[in-house]
Short mmCIF file of C-alpha atoms and ligand atoms in Angstrom, two decimals:
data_model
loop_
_atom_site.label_atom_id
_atom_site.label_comp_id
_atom_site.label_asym_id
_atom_site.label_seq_id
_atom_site.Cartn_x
_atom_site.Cartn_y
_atom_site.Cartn_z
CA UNK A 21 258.04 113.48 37.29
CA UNK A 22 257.26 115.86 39.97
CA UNK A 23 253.83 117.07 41.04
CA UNK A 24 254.08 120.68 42.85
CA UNK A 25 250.39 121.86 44.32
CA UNK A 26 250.10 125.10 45.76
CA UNK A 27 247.57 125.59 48.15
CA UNK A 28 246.35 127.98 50.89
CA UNK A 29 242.35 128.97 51.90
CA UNK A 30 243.42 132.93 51.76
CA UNK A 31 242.98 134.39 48.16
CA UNK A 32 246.00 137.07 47.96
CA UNK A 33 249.27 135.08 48.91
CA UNK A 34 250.38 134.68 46.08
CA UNK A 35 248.99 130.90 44.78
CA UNK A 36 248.92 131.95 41.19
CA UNK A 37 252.43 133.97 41.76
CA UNK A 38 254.34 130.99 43.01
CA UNK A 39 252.71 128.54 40.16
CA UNK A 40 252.82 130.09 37.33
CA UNK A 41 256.56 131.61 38.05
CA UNK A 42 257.33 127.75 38.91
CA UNK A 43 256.41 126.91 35.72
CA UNK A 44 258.14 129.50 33.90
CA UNK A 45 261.70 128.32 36.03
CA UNK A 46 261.17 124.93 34.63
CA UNK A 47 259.91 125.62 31.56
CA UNK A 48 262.70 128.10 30.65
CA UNK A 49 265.31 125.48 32.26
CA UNK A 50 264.58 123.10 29.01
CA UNK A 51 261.70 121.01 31.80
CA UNK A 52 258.20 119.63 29.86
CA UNK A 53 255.92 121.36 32.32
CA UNK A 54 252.31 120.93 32.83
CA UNK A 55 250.05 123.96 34.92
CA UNK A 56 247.18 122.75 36.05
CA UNK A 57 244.20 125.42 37.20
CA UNK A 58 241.40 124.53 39.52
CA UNK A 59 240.54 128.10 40.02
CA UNK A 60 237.49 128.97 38.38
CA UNK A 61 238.57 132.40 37.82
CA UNK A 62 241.12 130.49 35.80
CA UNK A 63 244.39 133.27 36.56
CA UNK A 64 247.13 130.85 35.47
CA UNK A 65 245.23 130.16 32.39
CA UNK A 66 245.16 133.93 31.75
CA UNK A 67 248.83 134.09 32.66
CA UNK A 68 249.89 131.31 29.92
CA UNK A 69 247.54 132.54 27.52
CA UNK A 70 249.92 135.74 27.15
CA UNK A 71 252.83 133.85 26.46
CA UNK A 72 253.99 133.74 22.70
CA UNK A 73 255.18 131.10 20.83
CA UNK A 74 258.92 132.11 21.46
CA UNK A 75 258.94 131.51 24.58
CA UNK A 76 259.09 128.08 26.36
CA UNK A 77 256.21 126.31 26.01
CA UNK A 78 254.20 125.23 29.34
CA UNK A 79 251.25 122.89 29.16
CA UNK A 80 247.77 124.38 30.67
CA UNK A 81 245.05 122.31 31.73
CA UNK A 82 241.81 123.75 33.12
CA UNK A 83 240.84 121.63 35.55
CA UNK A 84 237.92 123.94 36.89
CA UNK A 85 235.99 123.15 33.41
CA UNK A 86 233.38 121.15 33.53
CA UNK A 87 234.61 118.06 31.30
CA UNK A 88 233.23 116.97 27.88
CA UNK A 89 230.41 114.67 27.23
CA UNK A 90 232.69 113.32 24.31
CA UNK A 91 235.74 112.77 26.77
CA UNK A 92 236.34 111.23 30.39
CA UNK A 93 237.73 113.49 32.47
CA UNK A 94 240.85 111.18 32.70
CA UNK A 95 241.34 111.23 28.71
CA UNK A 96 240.91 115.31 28.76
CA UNK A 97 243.60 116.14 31.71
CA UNK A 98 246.24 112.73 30.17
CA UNK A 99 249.58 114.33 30.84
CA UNK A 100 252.05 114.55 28.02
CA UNK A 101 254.31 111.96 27.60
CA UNK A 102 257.54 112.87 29.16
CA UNK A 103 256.35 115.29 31.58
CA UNK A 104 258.84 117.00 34.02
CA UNK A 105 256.79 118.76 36.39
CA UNK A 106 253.25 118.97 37.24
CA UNK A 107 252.48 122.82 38.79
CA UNK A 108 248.85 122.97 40.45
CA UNK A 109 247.09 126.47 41.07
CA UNK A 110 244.14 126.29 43.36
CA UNK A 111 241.93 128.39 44.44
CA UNK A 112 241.57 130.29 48.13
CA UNK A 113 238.79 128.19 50.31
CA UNK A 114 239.94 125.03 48.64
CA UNK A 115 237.90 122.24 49.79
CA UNK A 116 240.32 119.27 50.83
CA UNK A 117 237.96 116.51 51.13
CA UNK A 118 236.50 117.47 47.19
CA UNK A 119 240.47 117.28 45.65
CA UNK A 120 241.63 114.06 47.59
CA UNK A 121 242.73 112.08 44.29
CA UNK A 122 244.24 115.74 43.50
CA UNK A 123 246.58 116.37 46.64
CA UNK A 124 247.24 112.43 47.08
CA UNK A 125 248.88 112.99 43.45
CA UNK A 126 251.49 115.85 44.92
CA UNK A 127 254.96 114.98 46.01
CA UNK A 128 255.45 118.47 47.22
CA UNK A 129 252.62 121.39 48.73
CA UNK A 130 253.95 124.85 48.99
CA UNK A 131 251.27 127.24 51.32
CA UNK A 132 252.53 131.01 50.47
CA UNK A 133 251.79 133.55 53.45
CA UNK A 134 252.04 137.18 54.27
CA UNK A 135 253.56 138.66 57.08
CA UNK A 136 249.94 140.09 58.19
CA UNK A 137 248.31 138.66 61.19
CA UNK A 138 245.26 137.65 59.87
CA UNK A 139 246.62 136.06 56.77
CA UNK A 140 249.06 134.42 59.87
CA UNK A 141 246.14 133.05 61.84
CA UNK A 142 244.17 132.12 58.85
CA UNK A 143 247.79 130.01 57.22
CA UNK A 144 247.96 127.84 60.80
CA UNK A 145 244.67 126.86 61.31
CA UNK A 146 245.07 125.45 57.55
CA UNK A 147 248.06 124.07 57.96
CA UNK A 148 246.66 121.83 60.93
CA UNK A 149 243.49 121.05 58.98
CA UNK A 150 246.11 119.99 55.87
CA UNK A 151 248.53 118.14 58.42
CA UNK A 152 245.46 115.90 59.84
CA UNK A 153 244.78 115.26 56.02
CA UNK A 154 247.89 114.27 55.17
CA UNK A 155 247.50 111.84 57.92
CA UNK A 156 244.55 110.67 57.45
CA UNK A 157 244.68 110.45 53.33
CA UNK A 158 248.18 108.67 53.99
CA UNK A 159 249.61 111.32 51.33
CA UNK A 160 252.92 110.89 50.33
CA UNK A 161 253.53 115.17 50.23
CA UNK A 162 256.22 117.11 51.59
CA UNK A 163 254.59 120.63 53.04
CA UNK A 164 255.95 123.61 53.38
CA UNK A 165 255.84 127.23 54.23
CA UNK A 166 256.76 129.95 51.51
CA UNK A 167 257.30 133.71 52.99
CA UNK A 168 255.83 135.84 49.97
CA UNK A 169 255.83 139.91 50.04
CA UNK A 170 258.14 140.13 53.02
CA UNK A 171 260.62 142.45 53.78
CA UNK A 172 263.65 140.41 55.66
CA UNK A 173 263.84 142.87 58.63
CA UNK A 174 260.72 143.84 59.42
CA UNK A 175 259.31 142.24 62.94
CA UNK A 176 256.42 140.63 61.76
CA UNK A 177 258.64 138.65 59.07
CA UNK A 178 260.68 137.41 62.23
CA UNK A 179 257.86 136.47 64.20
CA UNK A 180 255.97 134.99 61.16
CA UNK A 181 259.05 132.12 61.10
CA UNK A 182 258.41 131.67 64.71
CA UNK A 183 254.80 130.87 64.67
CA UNK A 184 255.63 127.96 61.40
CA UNK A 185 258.48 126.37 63.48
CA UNK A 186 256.04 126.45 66.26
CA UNK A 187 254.15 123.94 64.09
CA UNK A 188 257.13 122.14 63.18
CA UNK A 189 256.23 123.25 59.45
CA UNK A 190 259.33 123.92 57.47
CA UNK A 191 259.94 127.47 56.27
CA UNK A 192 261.43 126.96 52.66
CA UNK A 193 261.84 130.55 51.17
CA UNK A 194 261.08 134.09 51.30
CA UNK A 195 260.18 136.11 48.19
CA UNK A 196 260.29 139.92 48.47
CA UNK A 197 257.75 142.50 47.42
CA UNK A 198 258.94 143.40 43.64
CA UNK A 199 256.79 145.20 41.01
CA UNK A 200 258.13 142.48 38.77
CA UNK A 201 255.90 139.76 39.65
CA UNK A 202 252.76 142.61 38.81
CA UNK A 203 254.23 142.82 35.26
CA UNK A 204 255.38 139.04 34.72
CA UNK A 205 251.47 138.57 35.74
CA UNK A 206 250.46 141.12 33.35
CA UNK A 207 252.50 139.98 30.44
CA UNK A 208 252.61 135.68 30.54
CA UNK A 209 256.31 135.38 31.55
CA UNK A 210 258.33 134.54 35.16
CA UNK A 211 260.60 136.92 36.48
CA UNK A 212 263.18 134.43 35.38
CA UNK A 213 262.27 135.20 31.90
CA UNK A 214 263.08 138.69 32.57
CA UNK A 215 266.44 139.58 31.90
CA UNK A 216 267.16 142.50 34.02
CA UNK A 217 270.32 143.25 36.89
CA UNK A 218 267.60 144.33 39.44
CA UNK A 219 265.91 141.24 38.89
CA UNK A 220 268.93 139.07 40.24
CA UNK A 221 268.11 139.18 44.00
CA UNK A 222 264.32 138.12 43.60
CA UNK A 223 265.47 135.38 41.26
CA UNK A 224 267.89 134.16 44.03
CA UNK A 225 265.55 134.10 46.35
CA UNK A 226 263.55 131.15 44.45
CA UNK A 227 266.46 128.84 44.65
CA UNK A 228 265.95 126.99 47.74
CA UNK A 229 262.26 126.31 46.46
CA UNK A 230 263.79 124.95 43.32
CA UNK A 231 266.11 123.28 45.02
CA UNK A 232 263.24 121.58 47.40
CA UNK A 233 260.91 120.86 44.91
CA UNK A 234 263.82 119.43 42.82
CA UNK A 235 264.92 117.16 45.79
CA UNK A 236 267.98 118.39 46.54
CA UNK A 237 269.73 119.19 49.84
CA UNK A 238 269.47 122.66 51.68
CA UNK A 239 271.28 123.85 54.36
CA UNK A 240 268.99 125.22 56.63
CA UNK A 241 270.61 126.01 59.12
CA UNK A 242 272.70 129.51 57.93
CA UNK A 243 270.77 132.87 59.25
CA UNK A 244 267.97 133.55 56.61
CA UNK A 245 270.15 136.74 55.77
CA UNK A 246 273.08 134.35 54.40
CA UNK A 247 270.85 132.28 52.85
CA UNK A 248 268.82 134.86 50.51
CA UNK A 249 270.49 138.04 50.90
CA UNK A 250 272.43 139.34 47.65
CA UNK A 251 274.82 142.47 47.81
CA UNK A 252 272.72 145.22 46.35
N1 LIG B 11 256.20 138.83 45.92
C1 LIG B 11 255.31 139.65 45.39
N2 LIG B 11 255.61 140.97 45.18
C2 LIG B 11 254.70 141.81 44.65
N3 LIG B 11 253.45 141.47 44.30
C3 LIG B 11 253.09 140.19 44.50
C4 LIG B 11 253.98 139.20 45.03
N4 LIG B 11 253.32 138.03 45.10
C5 LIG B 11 252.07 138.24 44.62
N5 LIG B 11 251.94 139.54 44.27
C6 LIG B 11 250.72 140.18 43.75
O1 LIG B 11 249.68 139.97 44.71
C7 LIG B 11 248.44 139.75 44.06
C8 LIG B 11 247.83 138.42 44.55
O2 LIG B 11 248.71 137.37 44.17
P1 LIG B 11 248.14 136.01 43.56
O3 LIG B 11 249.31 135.19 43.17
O4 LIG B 11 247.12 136.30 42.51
O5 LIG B 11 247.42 135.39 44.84
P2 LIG B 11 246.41 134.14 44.95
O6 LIG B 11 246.55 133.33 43.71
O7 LIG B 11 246.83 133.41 46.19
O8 LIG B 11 245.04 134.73 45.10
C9 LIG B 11 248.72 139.78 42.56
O9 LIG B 11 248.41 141.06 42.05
C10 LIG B 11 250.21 139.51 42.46
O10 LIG B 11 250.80 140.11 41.30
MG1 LIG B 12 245.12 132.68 42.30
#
């Protein structure tokens, strides 16, 4: 089993995106998947509550509940037997110190970020506060940088990678700016659930993120163009 948490203090880059379109990869692939919210406004939950009963079924759990008298909390959030992968949506202004049983539990944290500056500054003081955590909490966690809403060749993209590798954080994908992720959100389903031609480049662009979270190697070391670009 694999544990995924997705986590960044800025509401807006794309948290619920990357989780709930996570799930719907694995979930599609013929994975057991469990998505855990601890957002109070409870968007993945939303998300999987539009999802029909044809469609591959994901697991929610709604961590930001308050738990039943009836139930410890352990009993309510057991995981299924035979779970794949455990997805985590958090909310922006996540309080590490309140979720360290939480982000001990991840093998792998993904941090989504803009290419805008203050998103930028906001992503590496977080990332330090995270690293000393990690540290500190002895957690086992791979971290890593996701690039979501870029466009490849724009300047602040290229400088964005710059600042990360600065940090020594590893960048692990970038994810365009597509409509499609407005109407998978809308409508309960990943864009890999969506069976359209344009749809083939954004759906490329997750595969080094599957890959990660999945373990395998990546070469890292082609020109980010190589490495996502598909022929239009
Ligand atoms: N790559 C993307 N392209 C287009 N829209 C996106 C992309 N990623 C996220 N969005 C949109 O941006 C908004 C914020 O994303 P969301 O995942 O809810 O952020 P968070 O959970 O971090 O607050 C949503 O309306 C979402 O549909
Ligand atoms: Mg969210």
């Amino acid at each position: 089993m694999r544990t995924t948490l997705v986590l960044n203090a800025k509401g807006g880059s794309g948290k619920t995106t990357i989780a709930t379109n996570l799930a719907g990869y694995f979930a599609a692939a013929g994975q057991s998947v469990v998505l855990q919210d601890y957002d109070a406004q409870g968007s993945a939950m939303d998300w999987l509550a539009q999802r029909t009963f044809q469609m591959s079924q994901i697991h929610g759990q709604e961590h930001y509940k308050a738990g039943s008298q009836y139930m410890t909390r352990a009993w309510q959030f057991r995981l299924p037997a035979h779970t794949d992968h455990v997805i985590i949506d958090t909310p922006a202004a996540v309080e590490l110190q309140k979720h360290v049983t939480m982000i001990r539990s991840a093998d792998r944290i993904l941090v989504p970020v803009s290419p805008s500056a203050i998103e930028i500054r906001a992503t590496l003081t977080f990332i330090a506060e995270l690293q000393d955590f990690i540290k500190l909490y002895n957690c086992q966690a791979a971290l890593a940088v996701v690039a979501n809403k870029v466009d490849l060749k724009s300047q602040a993209y290229i400088l964005m990678q710059q600042k990360f590798r600065a940090v020594n954080v590893e960048f692990i994908a970038n994810l365009s700016m597509h409509e499609s992720y407005y109407v998978a959100a809308e409508t309960g389903v990943s864009i890999f659930e969506i069976n359209h031609p344009l749809l083939a480049r954004d759906q490329h662009e997750w595969e080094p993120l599957v890959s990660w979270i999945e373990g395998k190697q990546i070469e890292t070391d082609l020109p980010a163009s190589k490495l996502y670009a598909v022929a239009d």
